[in-house]
Short mmCIF file of C-alpha atoms in Angstrom, two decimals:
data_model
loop_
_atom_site.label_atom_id
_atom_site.label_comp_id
_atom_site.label_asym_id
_atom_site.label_seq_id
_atom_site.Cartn_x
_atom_site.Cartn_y
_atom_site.Cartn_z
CA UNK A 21 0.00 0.00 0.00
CA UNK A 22 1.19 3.07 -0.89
CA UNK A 23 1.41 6.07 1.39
CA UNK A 24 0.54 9.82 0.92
CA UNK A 25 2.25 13.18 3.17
CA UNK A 26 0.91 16.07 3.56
CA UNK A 27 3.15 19.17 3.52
CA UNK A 28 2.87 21.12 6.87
CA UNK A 29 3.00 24.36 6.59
CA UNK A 30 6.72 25.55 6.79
CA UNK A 31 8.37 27.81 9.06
CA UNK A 32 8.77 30.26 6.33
CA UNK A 33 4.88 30.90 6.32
CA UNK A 34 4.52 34.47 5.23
CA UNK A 35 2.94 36.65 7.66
CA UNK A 36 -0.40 37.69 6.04
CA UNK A 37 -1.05 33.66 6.09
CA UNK A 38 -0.67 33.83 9.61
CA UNK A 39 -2.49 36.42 10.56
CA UNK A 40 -5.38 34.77 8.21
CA UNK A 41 -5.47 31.48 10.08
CA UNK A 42 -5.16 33.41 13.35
CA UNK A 43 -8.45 34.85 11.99
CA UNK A 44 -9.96 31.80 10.98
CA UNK A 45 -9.31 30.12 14.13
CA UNK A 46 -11.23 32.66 16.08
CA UNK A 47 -14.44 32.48 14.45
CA UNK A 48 -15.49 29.48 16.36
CA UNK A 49 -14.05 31.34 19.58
CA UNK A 50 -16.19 34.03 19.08
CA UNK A 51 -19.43 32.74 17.77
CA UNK A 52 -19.37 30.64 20.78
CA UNK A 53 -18.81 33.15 23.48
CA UNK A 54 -21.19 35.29 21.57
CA UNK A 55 -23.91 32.55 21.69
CA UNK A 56 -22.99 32.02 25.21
CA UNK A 57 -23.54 35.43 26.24
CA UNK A 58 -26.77 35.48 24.52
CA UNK A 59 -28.24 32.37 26.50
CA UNK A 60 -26.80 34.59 29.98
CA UNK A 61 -29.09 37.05 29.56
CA UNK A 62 -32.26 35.08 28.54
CA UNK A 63 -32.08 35.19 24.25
CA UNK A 64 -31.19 31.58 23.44
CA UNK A 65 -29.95 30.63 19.95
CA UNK A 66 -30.85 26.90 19.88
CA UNK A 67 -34.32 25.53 20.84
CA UNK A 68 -35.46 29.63 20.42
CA UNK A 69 -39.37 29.07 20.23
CA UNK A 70 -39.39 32.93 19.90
CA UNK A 71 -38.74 33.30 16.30
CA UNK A 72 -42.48 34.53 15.80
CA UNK A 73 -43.71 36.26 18.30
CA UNK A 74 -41.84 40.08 17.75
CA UNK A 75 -39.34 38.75 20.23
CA UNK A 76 -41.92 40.08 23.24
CA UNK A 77 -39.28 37.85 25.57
CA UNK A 78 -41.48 38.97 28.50
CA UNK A 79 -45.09 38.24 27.19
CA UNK A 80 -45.17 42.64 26.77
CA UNK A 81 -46.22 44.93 24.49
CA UNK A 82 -43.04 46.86 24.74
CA UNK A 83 -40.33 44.91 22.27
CA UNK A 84 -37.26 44.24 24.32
CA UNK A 85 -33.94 45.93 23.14
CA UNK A 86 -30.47 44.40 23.50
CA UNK A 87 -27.46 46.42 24.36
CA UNK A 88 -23.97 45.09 23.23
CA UNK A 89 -20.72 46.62 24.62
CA UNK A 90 -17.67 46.59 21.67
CA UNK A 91 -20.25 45.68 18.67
CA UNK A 92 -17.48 46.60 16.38
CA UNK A 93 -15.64 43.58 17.59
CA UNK A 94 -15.71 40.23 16.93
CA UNK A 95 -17.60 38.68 19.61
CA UNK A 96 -20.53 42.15 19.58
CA UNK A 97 -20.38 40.89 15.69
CA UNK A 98 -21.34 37.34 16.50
CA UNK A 99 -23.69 38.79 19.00
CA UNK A 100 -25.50 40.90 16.66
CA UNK A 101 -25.90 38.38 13.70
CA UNK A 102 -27.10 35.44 16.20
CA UNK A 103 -29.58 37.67 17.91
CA UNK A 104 -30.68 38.92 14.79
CA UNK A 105 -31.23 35.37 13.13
CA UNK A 106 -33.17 33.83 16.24
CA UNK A 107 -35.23 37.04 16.81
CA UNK A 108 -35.64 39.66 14.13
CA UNK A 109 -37.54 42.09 15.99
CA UNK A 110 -35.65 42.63 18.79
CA UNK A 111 -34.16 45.87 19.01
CA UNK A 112 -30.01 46.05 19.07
CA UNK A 113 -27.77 48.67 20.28
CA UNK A 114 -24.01 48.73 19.99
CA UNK A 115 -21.42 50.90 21.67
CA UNK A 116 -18.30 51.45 19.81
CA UNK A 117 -14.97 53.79 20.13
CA UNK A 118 -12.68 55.41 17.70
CA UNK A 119 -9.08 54.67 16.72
CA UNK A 120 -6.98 56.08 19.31
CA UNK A 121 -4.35 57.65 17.31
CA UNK A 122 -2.36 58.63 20.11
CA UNK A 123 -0.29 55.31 20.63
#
């Protein structure tokens, strides 16, 4: 039987491929924490039996409104497109900073 190699990545890896798999590797970081997050305050992803009802968590007229801190980054980015997928009339609010050009 014959046998096949793969080639591993060598050492000489240039560093934009690096810093792309660093960024593929932390998509699954951050969807998860995102989706974690999401079930900690009562808006579960999986199982969501809400997906219908104007996303009136509390049985009120009032829709609810989430607010995510950093929405610019990646886990508020996660955040954002989960909640809006599982309940698309619930009302989001990000906070987000400017560059700081001063470093």
């Amino acid at each position: 039987p014959t046998t096949t190699t793969t080639d591993l990545p060598d050492d000489d890896m240039e560093e934009e491929d690096e810093q792309f798999l660093a960024q593929l590797a932390s998509i699954p970081v951050a969807g998860c924490t995102a989706m974690e997050a999401l079930e900690k305050v009562g808006l579960p992803i999986l199982n969501n039996n809400n997906n219908n009802d104007n996303s009136n968590h509390n049985n009120d007229s009032t829709p609810q409104t989430l607010l995510i801190v950093g929405g610019a980054g990646g886990v508020g980015s996660w955040a954002t497109v989960l909640a809006r997928a599982a309940y698309p009339h619930l009302r989001i609010v990000h906070t987000a900073s400017t560059p700081d050009d001063t470093l």
